[in-house]
Coordinates of C-alpha atoms and ligand atoms in Angstrom, one line a residue:
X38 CA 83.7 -14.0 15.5
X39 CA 80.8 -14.0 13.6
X40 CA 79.0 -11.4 11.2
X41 CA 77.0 -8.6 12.6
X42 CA 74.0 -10.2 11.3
X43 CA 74.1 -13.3 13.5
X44 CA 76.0 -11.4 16.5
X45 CA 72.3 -9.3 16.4
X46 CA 70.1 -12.6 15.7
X47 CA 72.0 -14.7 18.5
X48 CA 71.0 -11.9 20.9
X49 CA 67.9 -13.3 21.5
X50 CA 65.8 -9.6 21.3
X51 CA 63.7 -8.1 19.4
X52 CA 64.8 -7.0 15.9
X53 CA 64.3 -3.1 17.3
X54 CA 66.1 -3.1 20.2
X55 CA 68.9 -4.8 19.0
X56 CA 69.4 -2.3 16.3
X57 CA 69.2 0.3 18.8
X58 CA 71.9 -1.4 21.2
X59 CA 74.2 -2.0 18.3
X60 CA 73.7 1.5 16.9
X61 CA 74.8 2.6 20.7
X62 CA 78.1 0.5 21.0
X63 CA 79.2 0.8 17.4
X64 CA 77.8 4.3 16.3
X65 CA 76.9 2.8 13.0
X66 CA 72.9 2.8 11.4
X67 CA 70.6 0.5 10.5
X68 CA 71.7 1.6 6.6
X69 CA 75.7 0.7 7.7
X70 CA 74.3 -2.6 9.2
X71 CA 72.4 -3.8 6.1
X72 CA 75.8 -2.8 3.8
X73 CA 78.3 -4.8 6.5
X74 CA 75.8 -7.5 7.8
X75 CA 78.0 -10.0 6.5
X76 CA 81.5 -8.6 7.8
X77 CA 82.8 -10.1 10.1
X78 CA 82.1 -8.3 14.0
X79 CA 84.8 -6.6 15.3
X80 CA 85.7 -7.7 18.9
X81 CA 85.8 -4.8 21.2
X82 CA 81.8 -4.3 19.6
X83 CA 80.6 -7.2 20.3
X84 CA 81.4 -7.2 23.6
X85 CA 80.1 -4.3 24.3
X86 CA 76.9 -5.3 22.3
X87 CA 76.3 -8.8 24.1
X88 CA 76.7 -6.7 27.6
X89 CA 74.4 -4.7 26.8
X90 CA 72.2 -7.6 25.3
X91 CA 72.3 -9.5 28.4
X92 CA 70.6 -6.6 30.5
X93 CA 67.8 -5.9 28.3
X94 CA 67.5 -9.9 28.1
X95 CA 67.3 -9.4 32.3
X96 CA 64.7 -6.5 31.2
X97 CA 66.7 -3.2 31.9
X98 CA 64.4 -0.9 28.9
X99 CA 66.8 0.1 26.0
X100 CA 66.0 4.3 26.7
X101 CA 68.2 3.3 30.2
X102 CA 70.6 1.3 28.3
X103 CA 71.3 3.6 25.5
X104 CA 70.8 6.9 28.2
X105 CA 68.3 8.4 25.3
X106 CA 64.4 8.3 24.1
X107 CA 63.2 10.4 21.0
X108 CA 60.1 12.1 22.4
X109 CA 58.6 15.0 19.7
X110 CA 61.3 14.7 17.1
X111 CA 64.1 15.4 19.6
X112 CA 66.3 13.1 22.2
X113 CA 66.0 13.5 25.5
X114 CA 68.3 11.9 28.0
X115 CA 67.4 9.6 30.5
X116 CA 68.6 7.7 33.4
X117 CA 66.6 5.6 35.7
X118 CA 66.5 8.7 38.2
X119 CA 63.3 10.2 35.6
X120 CA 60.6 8.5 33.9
X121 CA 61.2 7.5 30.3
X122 CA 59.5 9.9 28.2
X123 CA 55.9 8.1 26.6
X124 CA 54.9 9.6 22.8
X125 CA 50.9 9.6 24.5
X126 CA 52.3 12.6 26.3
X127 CA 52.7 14.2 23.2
X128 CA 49.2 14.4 23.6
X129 CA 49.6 17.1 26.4
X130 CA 52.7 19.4 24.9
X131 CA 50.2 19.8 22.0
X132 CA 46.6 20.8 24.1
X133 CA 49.4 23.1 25.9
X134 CA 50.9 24.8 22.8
X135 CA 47.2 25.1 21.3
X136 CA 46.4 27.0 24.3
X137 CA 49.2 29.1 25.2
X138 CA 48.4 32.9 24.1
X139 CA 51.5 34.3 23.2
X140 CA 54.3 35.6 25.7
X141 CA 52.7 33.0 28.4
X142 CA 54.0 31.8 31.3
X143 CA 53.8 28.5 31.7
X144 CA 54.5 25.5 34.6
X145 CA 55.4 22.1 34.3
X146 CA 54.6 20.2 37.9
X147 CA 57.1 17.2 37.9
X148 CA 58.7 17.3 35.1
X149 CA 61.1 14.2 35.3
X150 CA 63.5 14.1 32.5
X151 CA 62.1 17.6 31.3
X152 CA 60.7 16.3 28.3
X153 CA 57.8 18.7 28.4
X154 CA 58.9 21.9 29.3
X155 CA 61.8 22.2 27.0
X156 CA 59.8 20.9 24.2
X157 CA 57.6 23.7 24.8
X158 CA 60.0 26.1 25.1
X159 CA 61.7 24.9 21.7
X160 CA 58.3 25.2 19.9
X161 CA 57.2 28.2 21.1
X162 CA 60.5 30.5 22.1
X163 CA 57.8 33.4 23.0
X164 CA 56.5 31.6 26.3
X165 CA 58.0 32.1 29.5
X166 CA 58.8 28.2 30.7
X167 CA 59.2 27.2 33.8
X168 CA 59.0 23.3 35.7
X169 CA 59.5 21.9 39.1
X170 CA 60.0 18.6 40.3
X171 CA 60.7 16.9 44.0
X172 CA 63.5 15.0 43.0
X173 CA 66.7 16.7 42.8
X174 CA 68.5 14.0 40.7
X175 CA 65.3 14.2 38.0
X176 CA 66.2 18.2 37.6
X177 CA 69.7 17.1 36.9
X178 CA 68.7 15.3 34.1
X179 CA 66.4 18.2 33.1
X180 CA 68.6 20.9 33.1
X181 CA 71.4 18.9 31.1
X182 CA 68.3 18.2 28.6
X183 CA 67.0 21.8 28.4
X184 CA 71.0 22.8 28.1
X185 CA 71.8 20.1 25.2
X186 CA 68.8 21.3 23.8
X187 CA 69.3 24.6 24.2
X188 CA 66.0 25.7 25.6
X189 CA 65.6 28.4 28.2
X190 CA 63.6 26.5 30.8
X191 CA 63.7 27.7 34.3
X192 CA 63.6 24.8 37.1
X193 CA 63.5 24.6 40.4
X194 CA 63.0 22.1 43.3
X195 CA 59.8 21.7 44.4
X196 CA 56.3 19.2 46.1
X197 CA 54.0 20.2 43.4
X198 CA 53.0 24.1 44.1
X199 CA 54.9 24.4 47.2
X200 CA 57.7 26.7 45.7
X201 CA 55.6 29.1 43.3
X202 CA 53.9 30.8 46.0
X203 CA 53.2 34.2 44.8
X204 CA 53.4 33.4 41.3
X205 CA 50.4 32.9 38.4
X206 CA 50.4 30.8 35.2
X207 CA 48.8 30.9 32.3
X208 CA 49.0 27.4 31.6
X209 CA 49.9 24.5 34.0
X210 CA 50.8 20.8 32.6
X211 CA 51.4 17.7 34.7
X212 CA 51.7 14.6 33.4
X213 CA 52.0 12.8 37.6
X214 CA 52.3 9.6 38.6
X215 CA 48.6 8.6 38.3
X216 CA 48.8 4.5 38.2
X217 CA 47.2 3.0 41.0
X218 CA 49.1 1.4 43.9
X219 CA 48.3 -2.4 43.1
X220 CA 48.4 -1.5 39.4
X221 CA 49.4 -5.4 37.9
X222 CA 52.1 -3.3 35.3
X223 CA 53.6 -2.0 37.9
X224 CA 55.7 -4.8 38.1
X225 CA 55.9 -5.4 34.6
X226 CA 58.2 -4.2 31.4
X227 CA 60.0 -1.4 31.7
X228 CA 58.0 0.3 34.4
X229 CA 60.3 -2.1 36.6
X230 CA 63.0 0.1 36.1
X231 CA 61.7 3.4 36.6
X232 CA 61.3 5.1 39.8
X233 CA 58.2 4.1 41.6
X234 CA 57.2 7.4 43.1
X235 CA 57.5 8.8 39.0
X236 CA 54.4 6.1 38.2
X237 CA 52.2 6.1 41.2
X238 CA 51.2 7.9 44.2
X239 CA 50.9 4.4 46.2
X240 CA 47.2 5.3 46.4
X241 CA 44.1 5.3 44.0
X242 CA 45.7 6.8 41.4
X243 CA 44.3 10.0 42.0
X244 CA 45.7 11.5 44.7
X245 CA 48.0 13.5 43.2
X246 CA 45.3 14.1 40.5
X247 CA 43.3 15.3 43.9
X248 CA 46.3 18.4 44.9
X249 CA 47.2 19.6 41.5
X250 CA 43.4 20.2 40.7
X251 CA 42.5 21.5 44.4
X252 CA 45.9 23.4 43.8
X253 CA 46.3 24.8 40.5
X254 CA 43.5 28.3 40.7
X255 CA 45.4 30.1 43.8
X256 CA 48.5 29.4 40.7
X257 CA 46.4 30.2 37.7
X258 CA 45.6 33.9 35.8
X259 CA 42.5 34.6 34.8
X260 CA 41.3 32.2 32.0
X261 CA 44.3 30.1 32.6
X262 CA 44.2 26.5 31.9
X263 CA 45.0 23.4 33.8
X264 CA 45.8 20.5 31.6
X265 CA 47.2 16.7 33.3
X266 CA 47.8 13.8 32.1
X267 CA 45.9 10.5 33.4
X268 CA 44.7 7.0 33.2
X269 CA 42.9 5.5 30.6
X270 CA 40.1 4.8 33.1
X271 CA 40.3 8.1 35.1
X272 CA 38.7 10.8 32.5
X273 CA 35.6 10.7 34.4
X274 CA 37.0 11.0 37.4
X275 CA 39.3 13.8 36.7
X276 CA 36.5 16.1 35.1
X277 CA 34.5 15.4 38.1
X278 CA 37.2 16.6 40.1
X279 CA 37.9 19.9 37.9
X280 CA 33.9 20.8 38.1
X281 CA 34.3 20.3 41.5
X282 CA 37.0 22.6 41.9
X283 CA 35.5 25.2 39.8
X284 CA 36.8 25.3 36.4
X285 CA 35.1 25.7 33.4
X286 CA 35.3 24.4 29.7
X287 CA 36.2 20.6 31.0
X288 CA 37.1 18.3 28.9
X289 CA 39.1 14.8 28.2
X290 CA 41.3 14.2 25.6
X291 CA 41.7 10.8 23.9
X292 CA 45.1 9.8 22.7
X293 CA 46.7 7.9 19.5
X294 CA 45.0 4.4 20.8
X295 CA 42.0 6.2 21.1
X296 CA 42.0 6.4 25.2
X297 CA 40.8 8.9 27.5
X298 CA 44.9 10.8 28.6
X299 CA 44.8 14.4 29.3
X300 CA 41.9 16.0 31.3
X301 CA 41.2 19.7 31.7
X302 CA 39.5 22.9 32.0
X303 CA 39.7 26.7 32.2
X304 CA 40.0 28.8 35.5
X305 CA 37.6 31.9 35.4
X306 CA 39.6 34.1 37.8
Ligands
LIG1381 N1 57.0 15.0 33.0 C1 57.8 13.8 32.7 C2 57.2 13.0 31.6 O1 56.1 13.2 31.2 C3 57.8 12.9 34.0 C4 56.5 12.4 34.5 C5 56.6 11.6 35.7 O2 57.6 11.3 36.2 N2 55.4 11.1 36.1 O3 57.8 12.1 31.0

């Protein structure tokens, strides 16, 4: 056998992921790793690590492999029935917490792993949290996040608005599949993996951009906001389409890199 050391730089990955991996199959940290480097690797664990290694050689992304991604401080589970959570929409959680009054009732239109709704609920107890999504094994994952995580979320199944009739929001956050149908990265990296109908909406990449904005004021109170996630390239478009629709104050956020990612604007009532 060798040591750990050389069982990680034989893998053939990056340095990062194959700390993650190991950390999965052994349950020992990077800190355990640098004290036993030179140990020799116990059997059953490297294995289990060279599996592993092989898929995410083959490209699987290490969130599937490992079942987890760190999004806002916490881990969320994943599984290649959701999108793996992205830290640019942290971006959104925050626009959504800066403008959520409090006691608010807020929506989360497909919310995949439910990264965003149960983050919100666990900063900001006092708001009344809901999310839909289409895809029944996505809420699956969501409601075993929102119950590890122990945040009161409700969810329920649901095309975009089509089960709220009836009810009003405060604030409504989507981060939809927005990439367009030829899109080149579609077929590259980890967004191999992930379900295609969670990254675009084999269109322009706005269509379902189009609904929720056309959608969202027969859902939204008075002064109620509307905030989505986008493309880098589609800020224009998206405050185009919210003037269009009516709202006011519209704006476009630009994230970490420094690109246009969350568009919105404030329904007058
Ligand atoms: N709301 C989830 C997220 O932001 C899923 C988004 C999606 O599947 N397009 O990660």
């Amino acid at each position: 056998m060798p040591d750990y050391q050389t069982l990680l730089a034989q893998s053939g990955l990056e340095r990062i992921d194959a700390q993650v991996l190991f950390s999965h199959v052994s349950g020992r940290n990077r800190a355990w790793l640098i004290a036993h480097g030179q140990d020799e690797a116990d059997a059953a664990i490297a294995a289990a690590f060279d599996t592993l290694a092989a898929r995410r050689r083959a490209g699987e992304p290490v969130a599937y492999l490992v079942g987890q991604r760190e999004f806002f401080g916490r881990d969320f589970k994943v599984s290649p029935a959701v999108l793996i959570p992205r830290p640019d929409t942290e971006l959104l959680v925050e626009l959504a917490l800066a403008r959520a009054g409090q006691g608010a009732q807020l929506v989360d239109l497909g919310t995949g792993s439910g990264c965003i709704p149960v983050t919100i609920k666990l900063e900001r107890p006092d708001l009344q949290v809901s999310a839909v999504d289409i895809s029944p094994t996505a809420l699956v994952v969501a409601t075993a996040n929102a119950a590890v995580l122990g945040a009161e979320v409700r969810f329920r199944q649901s095309d975009w608005f089509a089960a709220l009739a009836g009810q009003r929001f405060d604030v409504i956050v989507s981060n939809p599949p927005y990439i367009e149908q030829h899109d080149a990265h579609l077929a590259q990296g980890d967004l191999r993996f992930e379900p295609r109908n969670a990254l675009t909406d084999e269109g322009d990449g706005l269509v379902h951009i189009r609904s929720i904005v056309a959608g969202a004021p027969a859902y939204l109170l008075p002064q109620g906001w509307l905030l989505f996630e986008h493309g880098y390239d589609q800020g224009e478009a998206s405050r185009a389409l919210l003037a269009a629709a009516g709202f006011a104050q519209v704006q476009t956020w630009a994230d970490l890199a420094g690109l246009d990612r969350v568009s919105g604007g404030q329904w007058q009532g």
